[in-house]
Amino acid sequence: MPGAVVPRPRQGRQGAAEKTTGRQPSPVMVHRAGAARMRDAGCMCGGGSMKRSAGESEQQAKKQKLLEEIGESWLPYLTPRDAEFYQLWKTKYSKLILRTSDTVPKELHQVVQDAFLTLQKHGCLFQDLIRIKGKDCLTPVSRILIGNPGCTYKYLNTRLFTVPWPVEGSKIKYCNPEMFDACKALMKLNDYLYNETVQALKEQSLSETKETKDAAVTNKEQDFSTCVEGERTILEDQSSSYVPRTDCINLKSKTPYNLTLLNYMDPLQMLYLKQEPYFGMGNMAVSWHHDENLVERSTVAVYSYSCKDPVINRNQLQDLRGRDPAVWHVGLKIAWDIKTPGLALPLHPGDCYFMLDDLNMTHQHCVLAGWPPRFSSTHRVAECSRGTLDYIFRQCETALQNLQDDSESVALSLKSLEVTIVKEVEGIHNEVEFEWLRQFWFQGKRYRKCTDWWFEPMAKLEEFWKKMEIMTSLVLSEVGKEECTMEQRNEIVSCFLPFLTERQELRKEWTARCQSQLAKSLPDEQKPECHPYWKNDDSNMPLPYDLEEVIAKLQALLQ
């Protein structure tokens, strides 16, 4: 049984995989596994996702406890070479579904793989400058986000903006016809994976329903043999396509993929690849993680294309323990569980896999590097309630409702100084500046390589933001007036000051990030731009960029 698998003996950094293939170990292999694990418990610069916020310290504590429990031995994991592999897959990883390449239409393979190569040829795949625990690092994987117009996807403190695919009725100007074809092909793949996902969820639902009914039948066998026969007849009469109407509705509502995050890596060009720290699975392209910023219990679908299967001397691999290091794999484990063996599923060119329902929540996955370059298209239901242009424009509209813009008068004024309204406006002000404008320009002019679609709405967003700067200055003006009572002044300043303090700290952080050596080392079109930025004495701006003096004056008013 899977739970009885004996852990593989621990080897040095040049493990069995490297010894049998004769490959030279990468620099990381010379470090002890314990050190690698400690690094993995900290910074996940392998491109994986890691939840931040209040839960981060709890997650780190879980990782530390897991590392301590493992000690110096490897946890067991299974590959298709192991006799128990398929039983383990069925019982512990049943919501991982594989569709092999031969089940995917050939014409779809062709257009999708051409799209990958087109994006690569035009330099549209970028390493993201992400931020983890206050430190910037580049992802080893190069990426681009393609999806519904106006959608964004945020991971590791980085908001990516979709290169829009050509949905019906949209007017998108691509840089060249090839880019249009590439985005159209990926939208076609998205539709295909959506249909496959609905079918897979139907099959999953039927399987669970049948298992429940079979279990109920078994429990009644001793006393209700007649009823058992009737139940079996019902089950046998059910067709494989039957799913209750309500289930169908729920299935469809869970799977409208709104974007795909494309990834590319050539492992042989990498100077450093992290080692998988728990099972001894070898080189990782992406560390263990849950995909973040997704609709709860939504499926993730992945199309994998390693440019060619490597030519391998099978005689060299006869004594190989564990996974084949030449072939790309997706690794899975139950989150924070050291009793259940992990799973390493090989991925061949054109294979698709699906992480159904809550698998992304209950399990963690990683991507294990093979030898050839690999593209993947990872289709997701991004949680976009706060991540679309429509949303942020509505936010701006809400904030600007408090601005009295009298066309007959040059002067602007605020309609209300109610504390709740001031807080709402200043919160939106910070959201526009730090979640949208600075995120967009921190990525330089990379999007111009694909389309200029985003630049017009970002210019409009900046106009709204400038009006909010005026609104902030108007609040400052009002609290400084003699007719403002001390009680009213204290109330407004107390709610107002935290937003300005946050704004000042975040401006410092973003300015420093744009001026870092890592940022300056990027190609010109990818170099971060510190925008918006202005000199403190700029007469076109109502407030200085550096808010230190403004904050000091507000603090003085409270004393």
PDB file of C-alpha atoms in Angstrom, residues 193-477:
ATOM      1  CA  LEU A 193      -9.723  23.413 -21.965  1.00  0.00           C
ATOM      2  CA  TYR A 194     -12.953  24.898 -20.644  1.00  0.00           C
ATOM      3  CA  ASN A 195     -14.972  22.176 -22.379  1.00  0.00           C
ATOM      4  CA  GLU A 196     -12.576  19.484 -21.168  1.00  0.00           C
ATOM      5  CA  THR A 197     -12.832  20.843 -17.633  1.00  0.00           C
ATOM      6  CA  VAL A 198     -16.622  20.735 -17.634  1.00  0.00           C
ATOM      7  CA  GLN A 199     -16.459  17.128 -18.845  1.00  0.00           C
ATOM      8  CA  ALA A 200     -13.852  16.192 -16.232  1.00  0.00           C
ATOM      9  CA  LEU A 201     -15.946  17.743 -13.450  1.00  0.00           C
ATOM     10  CA  LYS A 202     -19.002  15.844 -14.677  1.00  0.00           C
ATOM     11  CA  GLU A 203     -17.046  12.591 -14.573  1.00  0.00           C
ATOM     12  CA  GLN A 204     -15.726  13.459 -11.121  1.00  0.00           C
ATOM     13  CA  SER A 205     -19.236  14.199  -9.890  1.00  0.00           C
ATOM     14  CA  LEU A 206     -20.572  10.931 -11.319  1.00  0.00           C
ATOM     15  CA  SER A 207     -17.731   8.967  -9.797  1.00  0.00           C
ATOM     16  CA  GLU A 208     -18.297  10.457  -6.360  1.00  0.00           C
ATOM     17  CA  THR A 209     -22.062   9.904  -6.646  1.00  0.00           C
ATOM     18  CA  LYS A 210     -21.556   6.282  -7.669  1.00  0.00           C
ATOM     19  CA  GLU A 211     -19.096   5.637  -4.853  1.00  0.00           C
ATOM     20  CA  THR A 212     -21.555   7.116  -2.348  1.00  0.00           C
ATOM     21  CA  LYS A 213     -24.409   4.979  -3.664  1.00  0.00           C
ATOM     22  CA  ASP A 214     -22.237   1.864  -3.794  1.00  0.00           C
ATOM     23  CA  ALA A 215     -21.177   2.444  -0.204  1.00  0.00           C
ATOM     24  CA  ALA A 216     -24.800   2.823   0.832  1.00  0.00           C
ATOM     25  CA  VAL A 217     -25.701  -0.363  -1.011  1.00  0.00           C
ATOM     26  CA  THR A 218     -22.882  -2.302   0.630  1.00  0.00           C
ATOM     27  CA  ASN A 219     -24.031  -1.219   4.073  1.00  0.00           C
ATOM     28  CA  LYS A 220     -27.505  -2.599   3.394  1.00  0.00           C
ATOM     29  CA  GLU A 221     -26.514  -5.859   1.715  1.00  0.00           C
ATOM     30  CA  GLN A 222     -27.053  -8.142   4.679  1.00  0.00           C
ATOM     31  CA  ASP A 223     -30.651  -7.095   5.305  1.00  0.00           C
ATOM     32  CA  PHE A 224     -31.869  -5.633   2.046  1.00  0.00           C
ATOM     33  CA  SER A 225     -30.639  -7.859  -0.773  1.00  0.00           C
ATOM     34  CA  THR A 226     -33.703  -7.092  -2.862  1.00  0.00           C
ATOM     35  CA  CYS A 227     -33.116  -3.376  -2.562  1.00  0.00           C
ATOM     36  CA  VAL A 228     -29.483  -3.918  -3.487  1.00  0.00           C
ATOM     37  CA  GLU A 229     -30.419  -5.482  -6.790  1.00  0.00           C
ATOM     38  CA  GLY A 230     -32.737  -2.607  -7.564  1.00  0.00           C
ATOM     39  CA  GLU A 231     -30.038  -0.087  -6.717  1.00  0.00           C
ATOM     40  CA  ARG A 232     -27.542  -1.859  -8.969  1.00  0.00           C
ATOM     41  CA  THR A 233     -30.028  -1.799 -11.816  1.00  0.00           C
ATOM     42  CA  ILE A 234     -30.431   1.939 -11.420  1.00  0.00           C
ATOM     43  CA  LEU A 235     -26.687   2.487 -11.420  1.00  0.00           C
ATOM     44  CA  GLU A 236     -26.172   0.304 -14.470  1.00  0.00           C
ATOM     45  CA  ASP A 237     -28.877   2.210 -16.337  1.00  0.00           C
ATOM     46  CA  GLN A 238     -27.208   5.566 -15.739  1.00  0.00           C
ATOM     47  CA  SER A 239     -25.343   6.838 -18.761  1.00  0.00           C
ATOM     48  CA  SER A 240     -21.870   8.355 -18.423  1.00  0.00           C
ATOM     49  CA  SER A 241     -23.203  11.710 -19.584  1.00  0.00           C
ATOM     50  CA  TYR A 242     -25.837  12.041 -16.871  1.00  0.00           C
ATOM     51  CA  VAL A 243     -25.322  14.793 -14.320  1.00  0.00           C
ATOM     52  CA  PRO A 244     -28.148  16.406 -12.313  1.00  0.00           C
ATOM     53  CA  ARG A 245     -29.231  19.756 -13.719  1.00  0.00           C
ATOM     54  CA  THR A 246     -28.129  21.684 -10.631  1.00  0.00           C
ATOM     55  CA  ASP A 247     -24.696  20.058 -10.791  1.00  0.00           C
ATOM     56  CA  CYS A 248     -24.282  21.105 -14.421  1.00  0.00           C
ATOM     57  CA  ILE A 249     -25.048  24.702 -13.490  1.00  0.00           C
ATOM     58  CA  ASN A 250     -22.517  24.600 -10.659  1.00  0.00           C
ATOM     59  CA  LEU A 251     -19.881  23.014 -12.864  1.00  0.00           C
ATOM     60  CA  LYS A 252     -20.192  25.660 -15.543  1.00  0.00           C
ATOM     61  CA  SER A 253     -20.119  28.490 -13.013  1.00  0.00           C
ATOM     62  CA  LYS A 254     -16.787  27.237 -11.705  1.00  0.00           C
ATOM     63  CA  THR A 255     -14.830  27.014 -14.931  1.00  0.00           C
ATOM     64  CA  PRO A 256     -14.946  30.155 -17.092  1.00  0.00           C
ATOM     65  CA  TYR A 257     -11.203  30.674 -17.496  1.00  0.00           C
ATOM     66  CA  ASN A 258     -10.623  34.385 -17.904  1.00  0.00           C
ATOM     67  CA  LEU A 259      -6.881  34.341 -18.543  1.00  0.00           C
ATOM     68  CA  THR A 260      -3.797  32.212 -19.041  1.00  0.00           C
ATOM     69  CA  LEU A 261      -0.351  32.715 -17.573  1.00  0.00           C
ATOM     70  CA  LEU A 262       2.210  31.493 -20.110  1.00  0.00           C
ATOM     71  CA  ASN A 263       5.570  30.234 -18.852  1.00  0.00           C
ATOM     72  CA  TYR A 264       8.849  29.411 -20.551  1.00  0.00           C
ATOM     73  CA  MET A 265      12.130  28.020 -19.290  1.00  0.00           C
ATOM     74  CA  ASP A 266      15.239  26.518 -20.821  1.00  0.00           C
ATOM     75  CA  PRO A 267      16.820  24.625 -17.898  1.00  0.00           C
ATOM     76  CA  LEU A 268      20.191  24.211 -19.593  1.00  0.00           C
ATOM     77  CA  GLN A 269      20.523  28.008 -19.760  1.00  0.00           C
ATOM     78  CA  MET A 270      19.949  28.414 -16.044  1.00  0.00           C
ATOM     79  CA  LEU A 271      22.956  28.968 -13.794  1.00  0.00           C
ATOM     80  CA  TYR A 272      20.979  27.926 -10.747  1.00  0.00           C
ATOM     81  CA  LEU A 273      17.962  25.716 -10.169  1.00  0.00           C
ATOM     82  CA  LYS A 274      16.631  24.984  -6.712  1.00  0.00           C
ATOM     83  CA  GLN A 275      16.516  21.385  -5.570  1.00  0.00           C
ATOM     84  CA  GLU A 276      13.237  19.900  -4.435  1.00  0.00           C
ATOM     85  CA  PRO A 277      13.716  19.849  -0.654  1.00  0.00           C
ATOM     86  CA  TYR A 278      11.321  17.247   0.754  1.00  0.00           C
ATOM     87  CA  PHE A 279      11.276  14.208  -1.547  1.00  0.00           C
ATOM     88  CA  GLY A 280      14.580  14.475  -3.419  1.00  0.00           C
ATOM     89  CA  MET A 281      12.807  14.986  -6.752  1.00  0.00           C
ATOM     90  CA  GLY A 282      15.687  16.973  -8.266  1.00  0.00           C
ATOM     91  CA  ASN A 283      15.688  20.302 -10.113  1.00  0.00           C
ATOM     92  CA  MET A 284      12.643  22.527  -9.736  1.00  0.00           C
ATOM     93  CA  ALA A 285      11.491  25.132 -12.236  1.00  0.00           C
ATOM     94  CA  VAL A 286       8.724  26.264  -9.844  1.00  0.00           C
ATOM     95  CA  SER A 287       8.749  25.637  -6.092  1.00  0.00           C
ATOM     96  CA  TRP A 288       5.981  24.065  -4.041  1.00  0.00           C
ATOM     97  CA  HIS A 289       2.970  26.359  -3.872  1.00  0.00           C
ATOM     98  CA  HIS A 290      -0.760  26.870  -4.081  1.00  0.00           C
ATOM     99  CA  ASP A 291      -1.808  29.068  -7.010  1.00  0.00           C
ATOM    100  CA  GLU A 292      -3.101  32.304  -5.526  1.00  0.00           C
ATOM    101  CA  ASN A 293      -5.636  34.971  -6.397  1.00  0.00           C
ATOM    102  CA  LEU A 294      -8.084  32.454  -7.877  1.00  0.00           C
ATOM    103  CA  VAL A 295     -11.818  31.986  -7.439  1.00  0.00           C
ATOM    104  CA  GLU A 296     -12.295  29.527  -4.593  1.00  0.00           C
ATOM    105  CA  ARG A 297     -12.452  25.860  -5.672  1.00  0.00           C
ATOM    106  CA  SER A 298     -11.858  26.785  -9.302  1.00  0.00           C
ATOM    107  CA  THR A 299      -9.966  24.432 -11.598  1.00  0.00           C
ATOM    108  CA  VAL A 300      -6.539  25.189 -13.065  1.00  0.00           C
ATOM    109  CA  ALA A 301      -5.885  23.711 -16.527  1.00  0.00           C
ATOM    110  CA  VAL A 302      -2.384  23.430 -17.987  1.00  0.00           C
ATOM    111  CA  TYR A 303      -1.184  22.710 -21.521  1.00  0.00           C
ATOM    112  CA  SER A 304       2.458  21.577 -21.435  1.00  0.00           C
ATOM    113  CA  TYR A 305       4.854  21.665 -24.370  1.00  0.00           C
ATOM    114  CA  SER A 306       8.469  20.670 -23.932  1.00  0.00           C
ATOM    115  CA  CYS A 307      10.006  21.470 -27.284  1.00  0.00           C
ATOM    116  CA  LYS A 308      11.118  17.911 -27.873  1.00  0.00           C
ATOM    117  CA  ASP A 309      11.416  14.743 -25.865  1.00  0.00           C
ATOM    118  CA  PRO A 310      15.079  14.221 -24.983  1.00  0.00           C
ATOM    119  CA  VAL A 311      17.012  11.346 -26.518  1.00  0.00           C
ATOM    120  CA  ILE A 312      17.829   9.141 -23.546  1.00  0.00           C
ATOM    121  CA  ASN A 313      19.976   6.053 -23.273  1.00  0.00           C
ATOM    122  CA  ARG A 314      17.538   3.828 -21.414  1.00  0.00           C
ATOM    123  CA  ASN A 315      20.364   1.526 -20.364  1.00  0.00           C
ATOM    124  CA  GLN A 316      21.744   4.407 -18.319  1.00  0.00           C
ATOM    125  CA  LEU A 317      18.427   4.809 -16.534  1.00  0.00           C
ATOM    126  CA  GLN A 318      17.778   1.181 -15.610  1.00  0.00           C
ATOM    127  CA  ASP A 319      18.981   1.671 -12.053  1.00  0.00           C
ATOM    128  CA  LEU A 320      17.559   5.177 -11.719  1.00  0.00           C
ATOM    129  CA  ARG A 321      15.598   5.750  -8.549  1.00  0.00           C
ATOM    130  CA  GLY A 322      12.728   8.199  -8.636  1.00  0.00           C
ATOM    131  CA  ARG A 323      11.723  10.356 -11.553  1.00  0.00           C
ATOM    132  CA  ASP A 324      13.425  10.576 -14.924  1.00  0.00           C
ATOM    133  CA  PRO A 325      15.502  13.805 -14.710  1.00  0.00           C
ATOM    134  CA  ALA A 326      15.333  14.358 -18.468  1.00  0.00           C
ATOM    135  CA  VAL A 327      11.526  14.619 -18.517  1.00  0.00           C
ATOM    136  CA  TRP A 328       9.448  17.457 -17.122  1.00  0.00           C
ATOM    137  CA  HIS A 329       7.062  16.496 -14.304  1.00  0.00           C
ATOM    138  CA  VAL A 330       4.405  18.096 -12.158  1.00  0.00           C
ATOM    139  CA  GLY A 331       4.866  17.150  -8.522  1.00  0.00           C
ATOM    140  CA  LEU A 332       2.016  17.013  -6.022  1.00  0.00           C
ATOM    141  CA  LYS A 333       1.795  16.564  -2.296  1.00  0.00           C
ATOM    142  CA  ILE A 334      -0.899  16.968   0.309  1.00  0.00           C
ATOM    143  CA  ALA A 335      -0.203  20.241   2.072  1.00  0.00           C
ATOM    144  CA  TRP A 336       1.770  19.789   5.328  1.00  0.00           C
ATOM    145  CA  ASP A 337       1.355  15.986   5.213  1.00  0.00           C
ATOM    146  CA  ILE A 338       4.440  13.783   5.637  1.00  0.00           C
ATOM    147  CA  LYS A 339       2.591  10.454   5.781  1.00  0.00           C
ATOM    148  CA  THR A 340       1.132  10.349   2.264  1.00  0.00           C
ATOM    149  CA  PRO A 341       3.718   9.788  -0.503  1.00  0.00           C
ATOM    150  CA  GLY A 342       4.119  12.537  -3.057  1.00  0.00           C
ATOM    151  CA  LEU A 343       3.334  12.108  -6.740  1.00  0.00           C
ATOM    152  CA  ALA A 344       5.542  12.941  -9.723  1.00  0.00           C
ATOM    153  CA  LEU A 345       3.594  12.855 -13.001  1.00  0.00           C
ATOM    154  CA  PRO A 346       5.655  12.972 -16.217  1.00  0.00           C
ATOM    155  CA  LEU A 347       4.607  15.513 -18.833  1.00  0.00           C
ATOM    156  CA  HIS A 348       5.250  14.887 -22.509  1.00  0.00           C
ATOM    157  CA  PRO A 349       4.838  17.436 -25.326  1.00  0.00           C
ATOM    158  CA  GLY A 350       1.170  18.376 -25.740  1.00  0.00           C
ATOM    159  CA  ASP A 351      -0.087  16.783 -22.509  1.00  0.00           C
ATOM    160  CA  CYS A 352      -2.750  18.636 -20.525  1.00  0.00           C
ATOM    161  CA  TYR A 353      -3.463  18.299 -16.845  1.00  0.00           C
ATOM    162  CA  PHE A 354      -6.239  19.666 -14.674  1.00  0.00           C
ATOM    163  CA  MET A 355      -6.293  20.415 -10.955  1.00  0.00           C
ATOM    164  CA  LEU A 356     -10.005  20.125 -10.295  1.00  0.00           C
ATOM    165  CA  ASP A 357     -12.192  21.771  -7.687  1.00  0.00           C
ATOM    166  CA  ASP A 358     -10.381  22.236  -4.348  1.00  0.00           C
ATOM    167  CA  LEU A 359      -7.171  20.367  -5.243  1.00  0.00           C
ATOM    168  CA  ASN A 360      -5.260  23.652  -5.407  1.00  0.00           C
ATOM    169  CA  MET A 361      -6.398  24.407  -1.850  1.00  0.00           C
ATOM    170  CA  THR A 362      -5.774  21.024  -0.204  1.00  0.00           C
ATOM    171  CA  HIS A 363      -2.600  20.111  -2.112  1.00  0.00           C
ATOM    172  CA  GLN A 364       0.559  21.886  -3.187  1.00  0.00           C
ATOM    173  CA  HIS A 365       2.249  21.408  -6.522  1.00  0.00           C
ATOM    174  CA  CYS A 366       5.620  22.159  -8.065  1.00  0.00           C
ATOM    175  CA  VAL A 367       7.095  21.924 -11.552  1.00  0.00           C
ATOM    176  CA  LEU A 368      10.126  19.661 -11.869  1.00  0.00           C
ATOM    177  CA  ALA A 369      12.512  20.626 -14.644  1.00  0.00           C
ATOM    178  CA  GLY A 370      13.513  18.250 -17.408  1.00  0.00           C
ATOM    179  CA  TRP A 371      16.261  18.894 -19.945  1.00  0.00           C
ATOM    180  CA  PRO A 372      14.547  20.444 -22.991  1.00  0.00           C
ATOM    181  CA  PRO A 373      13.056  23.965 -23.050  1.00  0.00           C
ATOM    182  CA  ARG A 374       9.379  23.998 -22.063  1.00  0.00           C
ATOM    183  CA  PHE A 375       6.357  26.220 -22.570  1.00  0.00           C
ATOM    184  CA  SER A 376       3.177  25.948 -20.569  1.00  0.00           C
ATOM    185  CA  SER A 377      -0.169  27.706 -20.765  1.00  0.00           C
ATOM    186  CA  THR A 378      -1.863  27.758 -17.350  1.00  0.00           C
ATOM    187  CA  HIS A 379      -5.523  28.656 -17.588  1.00  0.00           C
ATOM    188  CA  ARG A 380      -7.172  30.082 -14.488  1.00  0.00           C
ATOM    189  CA  VAL A 381     -10.316  31.602 -13.080  1.00  0.00           C
ATOM    190  CA  ALA A 382      -8.616  34.659 -11.620  1.00  0.00           C
ATOM    191  CA  GLU A 383     -10.389  36.357  -8.723  1.00  0.00           C
ATOM    192  CA  CYS A 384     -11.022  39.671 -10.475  1.00  0.00           C
ATOM    193  CA  SER A 385     -13.505  41.373  -8.164  1.00  0.00           C
ATOM    194  CA  ARG A 386     -10.800  43.984  -7.484  1.00  0.00           C
ATOM    195  CA  GLY A 387      -8.638  43.362 -10.519  1.00  0.00           C
ATOM    196  CA  THR A 388     -10.330  44.704 -13.644  1.00  0.00           C
ATOM    197  CA  LEU A 389     -10.377  48.088 -15.336  1.00  0.00           C
ATOM    198  CA  ASP A 390     -14.132  48.249 -14.872  1.00  0.00           C
ATOM    199  CA  TYR A 391     -13.667  47.808 -11.144  1.00  0.00           C
ATOM    200  CA  ILE A 392     -10.989  50.459 -10.692  1.00  0.00           C
ATOM    201  CA  PHE A 393     -12.854  52.950 -12.901  1.00  0.00           C
ATOM    202  CA  ARG A 394     -15.941  52.439 -10.707  1.00  0.00           C
ATOM    203  CA  GLN A 395     -13.765  53.102  -7.674  1.00  0.00           C
ATOM    204  CA  CYS A 396     -12.538  56.334  -9.227  1.00  0.00           C
ATOM    205  CA  GLU A 397     -16.079  57.377 -10.028  1.00  0.00           C
ATOM    206  CA  THR A 398     -17.053  56.778  -6.386  1.00  0.00           C
ATOM    207  CA  ALA A 399     -14.131  58.867  -5.095  1.00  0.00           C
ATOM    208  CA  LEU A 400     -14.639  61.751  -7.508  1.00  0.00           C
ATOM    209  CA  GLN A 401     -18.289  62.111  -6.529  1.00  0.00           C
ATOM    210  CA  ASN A 402     -17.016  64.078  -3.535  1.00  0.00           C
ATOM    211  CA  LEU A 403     -15.325  66.661  -5.745  1.00  0.00           C
ATOM    212  CA  GLN A 404     -17.403  69.771  -6.462  1.00  0.00           C
ATOM    213  CA  ASP A 405     -16.378  70.601 -10.006  1.00  0.00           C
ATOM    214  CA  ASP A 406     -18.231  73.827 -10.810  1.00  0.00           C
ATOM    215  CA  SER A 407     -17.697  74.654 -14.471  1.00  0.00           C
ATOM    216  CA  GLU A 408     -18.496  78.322 -13.769  1.00  0.00           C
ATOM    217  CA  SER A 409     -15.763  78.603 -11.166  1.00  0.00           C
ATOM    218  CA  VAL A 410     -12.049  77.937 -11.388  1.00  0.00           C
ATOM    219  CA  ALA A 411     -11.864  76.823  -7.761  1.00  0.00           C
ATOM    220  CA  LEU A 412     -12.536  73.212  -6.799  1.00  0.00           C
ATOM    221  CA  SER A 413     -14.037  72.165  -3.496  1.00  0.00           C
ATOM    222  CA  LEU A 414     -15.152  69.096  -1.594  1.00  0.00           C
ATOM    223  CA  LYS A 415     -18.829  68.288  -1.191  1.00  0.00           C
ATOM    224  CA  SER A 416     -18.337  66.694   2.212  1.00  0.00           C
ATOM    225  CA  LEU A 417     -15.762  66.317   4.990  1.00  0.00           C
ATOM    226  CA  GLU A 418     -17.567  63.375   6.559  1.00  0.00           C
ATOM    227  CA  VAL A 419     -14.939  61.058   8.015  1.00  0.00           C
ATOM    228  CA  THR A 420     -16.315  57.958   6.268  1.00  0.00           C
ATOM    229  CA  ILE A 421     -16.206  59.709   2.893  1.00  0.00           C
ATOM    230  CA  VAL A 422     -12.694  61.078   3.430  1.00  0.00           C
ATOM    231  CA  LYS A 423     -11.452  57.594   4.408  1.00  0.00           C
ATOM    232  CA  GLU A 424     -13.083  56.003   1.385  1.00  0.00           C
ATOM    233  CA  VAL A 425     -11.607  58.565  -1.038  1.00  0.00           C
ATOM    234  CA  GLU A 426      -8.089  58.355   0.387  1.00  0.00           C
ATOM    235  CA  GLY A 427      -8.225  54.552   0.345  1.00  0.00           C
ATOM    236  CA  ILE A 428      -9.170  54.601  -3.334  1.00  0.00           C
ATOM    237  CA  HIS A 429      -6.422  57.179  -3.936  1.00  0.00           C
ATOM    238  CA  ASN A 430      -3.801  54.769  -2.564  1.00  0.00           C
ATOM    239  CA  GLU A 431      -5.316  51.835  -4.435  1.00  0.00           C
ATOM    240  CA  VAL A 432      -5.104  53.618  -7.795  1.00  0.00           C
ATOM    241  CA  GLU A 433      -1.526  54.762  -7.231  1.00  0.00           C
ATOM    242  CA  PHE A 434       0.030  51.598  -5.791  1.00  0.00           C
ATOM    243  CA  GLU A 435      -2.101  48.758  -7.126  1.00  0.00           C
ATOM    244  CA  TRP A 436      -2.410  50.095 -10.666  1.00  0.00           C
ATOM    245  CA  LEU A 437      -0.252  53.013 -11.815  1.00  0.00           C
ATOM    246  CA  ARG A 438       2.993  52.044 -10.112  1.00  0.00           C
ATOM    247  CA  GLN A 439       2.462  48.335 -10.771  1.00  0.00           C
ATOM    248  CA  PHE A 440       1.973  49.023 -14.472  1.00  0.00           C
ATOM    249  CA  TRP A 441       4.949  51.345 -14.951  1.00  0.00           C
ATOM    250  CA  PHE A 442       7.215  49.198 -12.781  1.00  0.00           C
ATOM    251  CA  GLN A 443       7.093  46.715 -15.663  1.00  0.00           C
ATOM    252  CA  GLY A 444       8.482  49.308 -18.058  1.00  0.00           C
ATOM    253  CA  LYS A 445       7.240  49.401 -21.617  1.00  0.00           C
ATOM    254  CA  ARG A 446       7.133  45.632 -22.056  1.00  0.00           C
ATOM    255  CA  TYR A 447       3.487  45.581 -23.161  1.00  0.00           C
ATOM    256  CA  ARG A 448       4.241  47.696 -26.245  1.00  0.00           C
ATOM    257  CA  LYS A 449       5.891  44.604 -27.738  1.00  0.00           C
ATOM    258  CA  CYS A 450       2.439  43.050 -28.007  1.00  0.00           C
ATOM    259  CA  THR A 451      -0.156  45.816 -28.089  1.00  0.00           C
ATOM    260  CA  ASP A 452      -0.730  49.400 -26.972  1.00  0.00           C
ATOM    261  CA  TRP A 453      -4.149  48.474 -25.541  1.00  0.00           C
ATOM    262  CA  TRP A 454      -3.355  49.345 -21.916  1.00  0.00           C
ATOM    263  CA  PHE A 455      -1.796  52.768 -22.408  1.00  0.00           C
ATOM    264  CA  GLU A 456      -4.981  54.733 -23.065  1.00  0.00           C
ATOM    265  CA  PRO A 457      -6.878  53.449 -20.000  1.00  0.00           C
ATOM    266  CA  MET A 458      -3.789  53.928 -17.826  1.00  0.00           C
ATOM    267  CA  ALA A 459      -3.566  57.567 -18.985  1.00  0.00           C
ATOM    268  CA  LYS A 460      -7.232  58.018 -18.071  1.00  0.00           C
ATOM    269  CA  LEU A 461      -6.593  56.401 -14.695  1.00  0.00           C
ATOM    270  CA  GLU A 462      -3.736  58.835 -14.099  1.00  0.00           C
ATOM    271  CA  GLU A 463      -6.072  61.773 -14.785  1.00  0.00           C
ATOM    272  CA  PHE A 464      -8.438  60.482 -12.110  1.00  0.00           C
ATOM    273  CA  TRP A 465      -5.511  60.024  -9.728  1.00  0.00           C
ATOM    274  CA  LYS A 466      -4.406  63.652 -10.249  1.00  0.00           C
ATOM    275  CA  LYS A 467      -7.880  64.812  -9.259  1.00  0.00           C
ATOM    276  CA  MET A 468      -7.574  62.727  -6.115  1.00  0.00           C
ATOM    277  CA  GLU A 469      -4.281  64.481  -5.355  1.00  0.00           C
ATOM    278  CA  ILE A 470      -6.236  67.735  -5.552  1.00  0.00           C
ATOM    279  CA  MET A 471      -8.867  66.289  -3.221  1.00  0.00           C
ATOM    280  CA  THR A 472      -6.166  65.406  -0.687  1.00  0.00           C
ATOM    281  CA  SER A 473      -4.845  68.979  -0.815  1.00  0.00           C
ATOM    282  CA  LEU A 474      -8.378  70.291  -0.286  1.00  0.00           C
ATOM    283  CA  VAL A 475      -8.772  68.208   2.875  1.00  0.00           C
ATOM    284  CA  LEU A 476      -5.455  69.618   4.145  1.00  0.00           C
ATOM    285  CA  SER A 477      -6.650  73.107   3.382  1.00  0.00           C
TER     286      SER A 477
END
